[in-house]
Amino acid sequence: MTAARALPSPARYALALGDDALVLAQRCGEWVTRAPQLEEDVALANIGLDLLGQARSLLTYAGDFAGRSEDDLAYLREERDFLNVQLVELENGDFAVSMARLLVFSSYQLELYRRLSGSRDATLAGVAAKAVKEVAYHRDHATEWVLRLGDGTPESSRRMQAGLEAVWPYVDELFATSSRHGDWPHPGLVAEGVAVDPSSLRDPAMSYVRSVLGEACLTEPTPRWTAQGGRQGVHSSAMGFLLAELQHLHRSHPGASW
Amino acid sequence: MSPRVSTPTPEDVDRARALAGAVPDPEVPVLTIEDLGVLRDVTVSTDGALEVVITPTYSGCPAMEAIRDDVISVLQRNGFPDVHVRQVLSPAWTTDWMSDAGRRKLEDYGIAPPTGRRPAGPVSLTLAVRCPQCGSADTRELSRFGSTACKALWQCRSCAEPFDHFKAI
């Protein structure tokens, strides 16, 4: 028998994916009562709820390695300990910005979960297999809005294009495996079949996005800068405000429960 | 009062399964968790406690806490003091697990049941959804997201009534 090889812990990987879902769930929740239609309030609340469910499973799993609960991780970490990509923390802005983000993120997440459902890590595989059908609905929803706005009136088209311009600097980070802040995910996790190499998701995810943009008469932007560092805890100025709102109740009333 | 300490027999487990399975879904109370396929298993764990295994319909389904509490409560009232409820994600729940009785109950309640079987992979397709009020197949989707995670909002073109449709996943 071969000696048991010490696998790199999947905790940090699960945490990063969970933070993506948690932070975008918070942004979706911010739309409730402010979306363009009542049905959209309901839709974004449901999308946020799906993401929050995924976050709970992933944070619970990450916490198991360190004896911490999902609530500890969501409410009691500092900004530098959050490992989400900067795309999800970007402020909601115009509705078109949020839909541009949802199209890109759900396209990425769908490809990620499809592959992760075959992970050698049974927990990650289970969370991904559960979530893949949910995310397919998210992508359909974003697609419908991008088509409707992009191929709509001159005003809706202009604003949808502006939404893409606001989001595109953050696209690259989804698929990056290294930046000046460090590498991600741990190469050992990818080699062991636990984690998915994010660079392998770029072509399938972006070819879908491009097909939607083409049909919506929109132009893919070429950003002059790209965000990086979220996976190492480096965030934009929007993140602190988001966490203040997300965490303040729990921190103000330690131990409170429903 | 001392709680019962003997290990549940196979007959006890069958009785517990029936009791747990009859717990109604908090959001669609005409359906039991057995009808929905949310109840996966009832077994006896090594310490002699009853273990009930449930699975969520959607990752973020907020009904799971209520279902867990209801299962524990009904079993404790019926002579099973020691109950653990375990939540599993694999295999992932699908509307294919909904019983035929459950589908009929849903329709009688005014919710269009899930249509057919969704093919593997997220293919966008729309199958005819029958209006649970008048039976017409001339219906349209108003919003893919409805009053709960598992439902979409539809409207009937024949009788003009809006209705919930239990999404096929």
Coordinates of C-alpha atoms in Angstrom, one line a residue:
Chain A
M1 CA 0.0 0.0 0.0
T2 CA 1.2 3.5 -0.8
A3 CA 1.6 5.9 2.1
A4 CA -1.4 8.2 2.5
R5 CA -0.6 11.4 0.7
A6 CA -1.5 14.6 2.5
L7 CA -4.0 16.3 0.3
P8 CA -4.1 20.1 0.4
S9 CA -7.1 21.1 2.4
P10 CA -10.1 21.9 0.3
A11 CA -11.2 24.3 3.0
R12 CA -9.8 27.4 1.4
Y13 CA -11.3 26.4 -1.9
A14 CA -14.7 25.8 -0.5
L15 CA -14.5 29.1 1.4
A16 CA -13.7 31.1 -1.8
L17 CA -16.6 29.5 -3.7
G18 CA -18.9 30.0 -0.8
D19 CA -17.9 33.7 -0.5
D20 CA -18.7 34.3 -4.1
A21 CA -22.2 32.9 -3.5
L22 CA -22.7 34.7 -0.2
V23 CA -21.6 38.1 -1.5
L24 CA -23.7 37.9 -4.6
A25 CA -26.7 36.7 -2.6
Q26 CA -26.4 39.9 -0.5
R27 CA -26.3 42.0 -3.7
C28 CA -29.4 40.3 -5.1
G29 CA -31.2 40.9 -1.8
E30 CA -30.5 44.6 -2.1
W31 CA -32.7 44.7 -5.2
V32 CA -35.8 43.6 -3.3
T33 CA -38.4 46.5 -3.3
R34 CA -36.2 48.4 -5.8
A35 CA -36.3 46.2 -9.0
P36 CA -38.1 47.5 -12.1
Q37 CA -41.1 45.2 -11.5
L38 CA -42.6 43.2 -8.7
E39 CA -41.8 40.0 -10.5
E40 CA -38.2 41.0 -10.6
D41 CA -38.1 41.6 -6.8
V42 CA -39.3 38.0 -6.5
A43 CA -36.9 36.7 -9.1
L44 CA -33.8 38.3 -7.5
A45 CA -34.9 37.3 -4.1
N46 CA -35.1 33.7 -5.3
I47 CA -31.8 33.8 -7.1
G48 CA -30.2 35.3 -3.9
L49 CA -31.8 32.5 -1.9
D50 CA -30.4 29.8 -4.1
L51 CA -26.9 31.4 -3.8
L52 CA -27.3 31.7 0.0
G53 CA -28.2 28.0 0.2
Q54 CA -25.0 27.2 -1.8
A55 CA -23.0 29.5 0.4
R56 CA -24.3 27.9 3.6
S57 CA -23.3 24.4 2.4
L58 CA -19.8 25.6 1.3
L59 CA -19.1 27.7 4.4
T60 CA -20.3 24.9 6.7
Y61 CA -17.9 22.5 4.9
A62 CA -15.0 25.0 5.1
G63 CA -15.7 25.6 8.8
D64 CA -15.6 21.9 9.6
F65 CA -11.9 21.9 9.0
A66 CA -11.3 24.6 11.6
G67 CA -14.1 24.0 14.1
R68 CA -16.0 27.2 13.0
S69 CA -19.7 27.5 12.1
E70 CA -21.1 28.9 8.9
D71 CA -22.2 32.0 11.0
D72 CA -18.7 32.5 12.4
L73 CA -17.4 32.6 8.9
A74 CA -20.1 34.8 7.4
Y75 CA -20.4 37.3 10.2
L76 CA -17.1 37.4 12.1
R77 CA -14.4 37.5 9.5
E78 CA -12.7 40.7 8.4
E79 CA -12.7 41.9 4.9
R80 CA -9.2 40.6 4.1
D81 CA -10.3 37.1 5.0
F82 CA -13.0 37.0 2.4
L83 CA -11.9 35.2 -0.8
N84 CA -14.6 36.1 -3.3
V85 CA -13.8 37.6 -6.7
Q86 CA -14.4 41.3 -6.9
L87 CA -17.1 40.9 -9.6
V88 CA -19.7 39.9 -7.0
E89 CA -19.0 42.8 -4.6
L90 CA -19.3 45.4 -7.3
E91 CA -22.2 47.7 -6.4
N92 CA -25.5 46.9 -8.1
G93 CA -25.7 50.2 -9.9
D94 CA -28.1 50.5 -12.8
F95 CA -30.3 47.4 -13.3
A96 CA -28.4 46.7 -16.5
V97 CA -25.1 46.5 -14.6
S98 CA -26.6 43.9 -12.3
M99 CA -27.9 41.9 -15.3
A100 CA -24.6 42.1 -17.0
R101 CA -22.9 40.7 -13.9
L102 CA -25.5 38.0 -13.4
L103 CA -25.1 36.9 -17.0
V104 CA -21.3 36.6 -16.7
F105 CA -21.3 35.1 -13.2
S106 CA -24.0 32.5 -13.8
S107 CA -22.3 31.5 -17.1
Y108 CA -19.1 31.0 -15.1
Q109 CA -20.7 29.3 -12.2
L110 CA -22.7 26.9 -14.4
E111 CA -19.6 25.6 -16.1
L112 CA -17.8 25.5 -12.7
Y113 CA -20.5 23.4 -11.0
R114 CA -20.9 21.1 -14.0
R115 CA -17.3 20.1 -13.7
L116 CA -17.2 20.3 -9.9
S117 CA -20.0 17.8 -9.7
G118 CA -17.4 15.2 -10.8
S119 CA -14.9 16.3 -8.0
R120 CA -13.2 13.6 -6.0
D121 CA -14.3 15.5 -3.0
A122 CA -17.8 14.1 -2.3
T123 CA -19.1 17.2 -0.4
L124 CA -18.0 19.6 -3.1
A125 CA -19.4 17.3 -5.8
G126 CA -22.7 17.1 -3.9
V127 CA -23.1 20.8 -3.5
A128 CA -22.3 21.4 -7.1
A129 CA -24.6 18.7 -8.4
K130 CA -27.4 20.2 -6.4
A131 CA -26.7 23.8 -7.5
V132 CA -26.2 23.2 -11.2
K133 CA -29.9 23.2 -12.1
E134 CA -30.5 26.3 -10.0
V135 CA -27.8 28.2 -11.7
A136 CA -29.2 27.2 -15.1
Y137 CA -32.3 29.1 -14.2
H138 CA -30.2 32.1 -13.1
R139 CA -28.4 32.2 -16.5
D140 CA -31.7 31.9 -18.4
H141 CA -33.1 34.8 -16.4
A142 CA -30.1 37.1 -17.0
T143 CA -30.1 36.1 -20.7
E144 CA -33.7 37.1 -21.1
W145 CA -33.0 40.6 -19.6
V146 CA -29.8 41.2 -21.6
L147 CA -31.7 40.3 -24.9
R148 CA -34.6 42.4 -24.0
L149 CA -32.6 45.5 -23.0
G150 CA -29.8 45.1 -25.6
D151 CA -32.2 44.6 -28.5
G152 CA -34.8 47.1 -27.1
T153 CA -35.0 50.8 -27.4
P154 CA -32.0 53.1 -28.0
E155 CA -32.1 54.0 -24.3
S156 CA -32.2 50.4 -23.0
S157 CA -29.5 49.4 -25.5
R158 CA -27.2 52.3 -24.4
R159 CA -27.7 51.4 -20.8
M160 CA -27.2 47.7 -21.3
Q161 CA -23.9 48.4 -23.2
A162 CA -22.9 50.7 -20.3
G163 CA -23.6 47.8 -17.9
L164 CA -21.3 45.6 -19.8
E165 CA -18.6 48.3 -19.8
A166 CA -18.9 48.5 -16.0
V167 CA -18.7 44.8 -15.4
W168 CA -16.0 43.7 -18.0
P169 CA -12.9 44.8 -15.9
Y170 CA -14.0 42.1 -13.4
V171 CA -14.5 39.3 -15.9
D172 CA -10.9 38.1 -16.2
E173 CA -10.5 37.4 -12.5
L174 CA -13.1 34.6 -12.7
F175 CA -10.8 32.6 -14.9
A176 CA -7.4 33.6 -13.6
T177 CA -5.1 31.1 -11.8
S178 CA -2.5 33.6 -10.8
S179 CA -2.0 37.3 -10.2
R180 CA 0.6 39.5 -8.5
H181 CA -1.2 38.6 -5.3
G182 CA -0.6 34.8 -5.6
D183 CA -1.9 31.6 -7.2
W184 CA -5.4 30.2 -7.0
P185 CA -6.6 27.6 -6.5
H186 CA -3.9 25.4 -4.9
P187 CA -2.4 23.5 -7.9
G188 CA -2.4 20.3 -5.8
L189 CA -6.2 20.5 -5.5
V190 CA -6.6 20.7 -9.2
A191 CA -4.1 17.9 -9.8
E192 CA -5.9 15.7 -7.3
G193 CA -9.3 16.2 -9.1
V194 CA -10.8 18.1 -6.1
A195 CA -10.8 21.6 -7.5
V196 CA -11.6 22.8 -11.1
D197 CA -9.0 24.8 -13.0
P198 CA -10.8 28.1 -13.5
S199 CA -8.9 28.8 -16.8
S200 CA -10.6 25.7 -18.3
L201 CA -14.0 27.5 -17.8
R202 CA -13.2 30.6 -19.9
D203 CA -14.0 29.2 -23.3
P204 CA -17.3 27.5 -22.6
A205 CA -18.6 30.3 -20.3
M206 CA -17.5 33.2 -22.5
S207 CA -18.7 31.6 -25.8
Y208 CA -22.1 31.4 -24.2
V209 CA -21.9 35.0 -23.1
R210 CA -20.7 36.1 -26.5
S211 CA -23.6 34.4 -28.3
V212 CA -26.0 36.3 -26.0
L213 CA -24.3 39.6 -26.7
G214 CA -24.4 38.9 -30.4
E215 CA -28.1 38.2 -30.4
A216 CA -28.7 41.2 -28.2
C217 CA -26.9 43.5 -30.7
L218 CA -24.3 44.4 -28.0
T219 CA -20.5 44.7 -28.3
E220 CA -18.1 42.9 -26.0
P221 CA -16.0 45.6 -24.2
T222 CA -12.2 45.6 -24.2
P223 CA -11.4 46.8 -20.7
R224 CA -8.4 48.9 -20.0
W225 CA -7.7 47.3 -16.6
T226 CA -8.6 44.1 -14.9
A227 CA -9.4 43.4 -11.3
Q228 CA -7.3 40.9 -9.4
G229 CA -6.6 39.8 -5.8
G230 CA -10.1 38.8 -4.6
R231 CA -9.0 35.2 -4.1
Q232 CA -6.2 36.5 -1.8
G233 CA -8.5 38.8 0.2
V234 CA -7.8 42.0 -1.7
H235 CA -11.1 43.8 -2.3
S236 CA -12.5 47.0 -3.8
S237 CA -13.9 49.9 -1.8
A238 CA -17.4 48.5 -2.2
M239 CA -16.6 45.4 0.0
G240 CA -16.3 47.1 3.3
F241 CA -19.7 48.8 3.0
L242 CA -21.3 45.5 1.9
L243 CA -19.8 43.6 4.9
A244 CA -20.9 46.4 7.3
E245 CA -24.5 45.8 6.3
L246 CA -24.2 42.0 6.2
Q247 CA -22.5 41.7 9.6
H248 CA -23.7 44.6 11.7
L249 CA -26.8 42.9 13.2
H250 CA -24.9 39.8 14.3
R251 CA -22.0 41.8 15.7
S252 CA -24.3 44.2 17.5
H253 CA -26.3 41.3 19.2
P254 CA -23.8 38.4 19.7
G255 CA -25.6 35.1 20.1
A256 CA -29.0 36.5 19.1
S257 CA -31.2 34.0 17.3
W258 CA -34.7 33.9 15.8
Chain B
M1 CA -40.5 10.2 33.3
S2 CA -37.6 8.4 31.8
P3 CA -37.4 8.2 28.1
R4 CA -37.5 4.9 26.4
V5 CA -34.0 3.4 26.1
S6 CA -34.6 0.3 24.1
T7 CA -33.3 0.2 20.5
P8 CA -36.2 0.6 17.9
T9 CA -37.3 -2.6 16.3
P10 CA -37.8 -2.9 12.5
E11 CA -41.6 -2.4 13.2
D12 CA -40.8 0.7 15.2
V13 CA -38.7 2.0 12.2
D14 CA -41.6 1.4 9.8
R15 CA -44.0 3.2 12.1
A16 CA -41.5 6.1 12.5
R17 CA -41.1 6.2 8.7
A18 CA -44.9 6.6 8.3
L19 CA -45.1 9.3 11.0
A20 CA -42.2 11.3 9.5
G21 CA -43.4 10.8 6.0
A22 CA -46.8 12.3 6.9
V23 CA -45.2 15.6 8.0
P24 CA -46.7 18.3 5.7
D25 CA -44.5 20.7 3.7
P26 CA -44.7 24.0 5.5
E27 CA -45.1 26.0 2.2
V28 CA -47.3 23.6 0.2
P29 CA -49.2 22.0 3.1
V30 CA -51.3 19.6 0.9
L31 CA -48.1 17.7 0.2
T32 CA -46.3 15.5 2.7
I33 CA -42.5 15.2 2.7
E34 CA -43.1 11.7 1.5
D35 CA -45.1 13.0 -1.5
L36 CA -42.3 15.4 -2.3
G37 CA -39.5 12.9 -2.0
V38 CA -37.9 15.1 0.7
L39 CA -37.8 12.2 3.1
R40 CA -35.0 9.9 2.0
D41 CA -34.5 7.4 4.8
V42 CA -35.3 6.4 8.4
T43 CA -32.7 4.2 10.1
V44 CA -31.4 3.3 13.6
S45 CA -27.9 4.7 14.3
T46 CA -25.3 2.8 16.3
D47 CA -26.2 4.6 19.5
G48 CA -29.8 3.4 19.2
A49 CA -31.2 6.7 18.1
L50 CA -33.6 7.1 15.2
E51 CA -31.9 8.8 12.2
V52 CA -34.1 10.6 9.7
V53 CA -32.5 11.6 6.4
I54 CA -34.0 14.5 4.5
T55 CA -32.9 16.4 1.4
P56 CA -33.8 20.0 0.3
T57 CA -35.7 20.7 -2.9
Y58 CA -33.4 23.8 -3.5
S59 CA -30.1 24.6 -1.9
G60 CA -31.6 27.6 -0.1
C61 CA -35.0 26.1 0.8
P62 CA -35.9 27.8 4.0
A63 CA -38.5 25.1 4.9
M64 CA -35.8 22.6 6.0
E65 CA -35.5 23.9 9.5
A66 CA -39.3 23.8 10.0
I67 CA -39.4 20.3 8.5
R68 CA -36.6 19.1 10.8
D69 CA -38.4 20.5 13.9
D70 CA -41.8 19.0 12.8
V71 CA -40.2 15.6 12.3
I72 CA -38.5 15.6 15.7
S73 CA -41.7 16.8 17.3
V74 CA -44.0 14.2 15.8
L75 CA -41.6 11.4 16.6
Q76 CA -41.1 12.5 20.2
R77 CA -44.8 12.7 20.8
N78 CA -45.1 9.1 19.5
G79 CA -42.6 7.3 21.7
F80 CA -39.2 8.1 20.0
P81 CA -37.4 10.4 22.4
D82 CA -34.0 10.2 20.6
V83 CA -34.2 11.5 17.0
H84 CA -31.5 12.9 14.8
V85 CA -32.4 14.6 11.5
R86 CA -29.6 14.6 9.0
Q87 CA -29.7 16.7 5.8
V88 CA -28.1 15.4 2.7
L89 CA -27.5 17.0 -0.7
S90 CA -26.6 13.8 -2.7
P91 CA -28.2 12.6 -4.8
A92 CA -29.7 15.9 -5.7
W93 CA -33.4 16.2 -5.4
T94 CA -35.4 16.2 -8.6
T95 CA -39.1 16.7 -9.3
D96 CA -39.1 13.2 -10.7
W97 CA -39.2 12.0 -7.1
M98 CA -42.6 13.6 -6.6
S99 CA -45.2 10.8 -6.2
D100 CA -48.2 10.6 -8.5
A101 CA -50.4 11.1 -5.5
G102 CA -48.4 14.3 -4.8
R103 CA -48.9 15.5 -8.4
R104 CA -52.7 15.0 -8.2
K105 CA -52.8 16.8 -4.8
L106 CA -50.9 19.7 -6.1
E107 CA -53.2 20.2 -9.1
D108 CA -56.3 19.9 -6.9
Y109 CA -54.7 22.6 -4.6
G110 CA -54.3 25.0 -7.6
I111 CA -50.6 24.5 -8.4
A112 CA -49.7 23.1 -11.8
P113 CA -47.5 20.0 -11.2
P114 CA -44.1 19.7 -12.8
T115 CA -44.3 18.8 -16.4
G116 CA -42.5 15.7 -17.7
R117 CA -38.9 15.0 -17.1
R118 CA -36.4 17.6 -17.8
P119 CA -33.6 16.2 -20.0
A120 CA -30.1 16.0 -18.6
G121 CA -28.4 19.4 -18.7
P122 CA -29.9 22.9 -18.6
V123 CA -31.8 23.0 -21.8
S124 CA -34.2 25.8 -22.2
L125 CA -37.5 24.3 -23.1
T126 CA -41.1 25.0 -22.4
L127 CA -43.5 22.1 -22.2
A128 CA -47.3 22.8 -22.1
V129 CA -48.4 23.6 -18.6
R130 CA -52.1 23.0 -17.9
C131 CA -54.1 25.6 -16.0
P132 CA -55.1 24.0 -12.7
Q133 CA -58.3 26.2 -12.6
C134 CA -59.9 25.4 -16.0
G135 CA -57.6 22.8 -17.5
S136 CA -56.7 24.8 -20.6
A137 CA -53.2 24.2 -22.1
D138 CA -53.2 27.8 -23.5
T139 CA -51.0 29.3 -20.7
R140 CA -47.9 31.5 -20.5
E141 CA -45.1 32.0 -18.1
L142 CA -45.2 35.4 -16.4
S143 CA -42.0 34.8 -14.4
R144 CA -39.7 31.9 -13.9
F145 CA -39.5 32.7 -10.2
G146 CA -42.5 32.6 -8.0
S147 CA -43.7 32.7 -4.4
T148 CA -41.2 30.1 -3.3
A149 CA -37.9 28.7 -4.8
C150 CA -39.7 25.7 -6.3
K151 CA -42.4 27.5 -8.2
A152 CA -42.8 29.7 -11.3
L153 CA -45.6 32.2 -11.9
W154 CA -47.9 31.4 -14.9
Q155 CA -51.1 32.8 -16.3
C156 CA -54.0 31.1 -18.2
R157 CA -55.0 32.7 -21.4
S158 CA -58.4 31.0 -21.4
C159 CA -59.6 31.9 -17.9
A160 CA -57.1 34.7 -17.3
E161 CA -56.3 33.4 -13.8
P162 CA -52.6 33.5 -12.6
F163 CA -51.4 30.4 -11.0
D164 CA -48.2 28.8 -9.5
H165 CA -46.4 26.1 -11.4
F166 CA -44.1 23.7 -9.6
K167 CA -40.9 23.9 -11.7
A168 CA -39.4 20.7 -13.1
I169 CA -35.7 20.4 -12.1

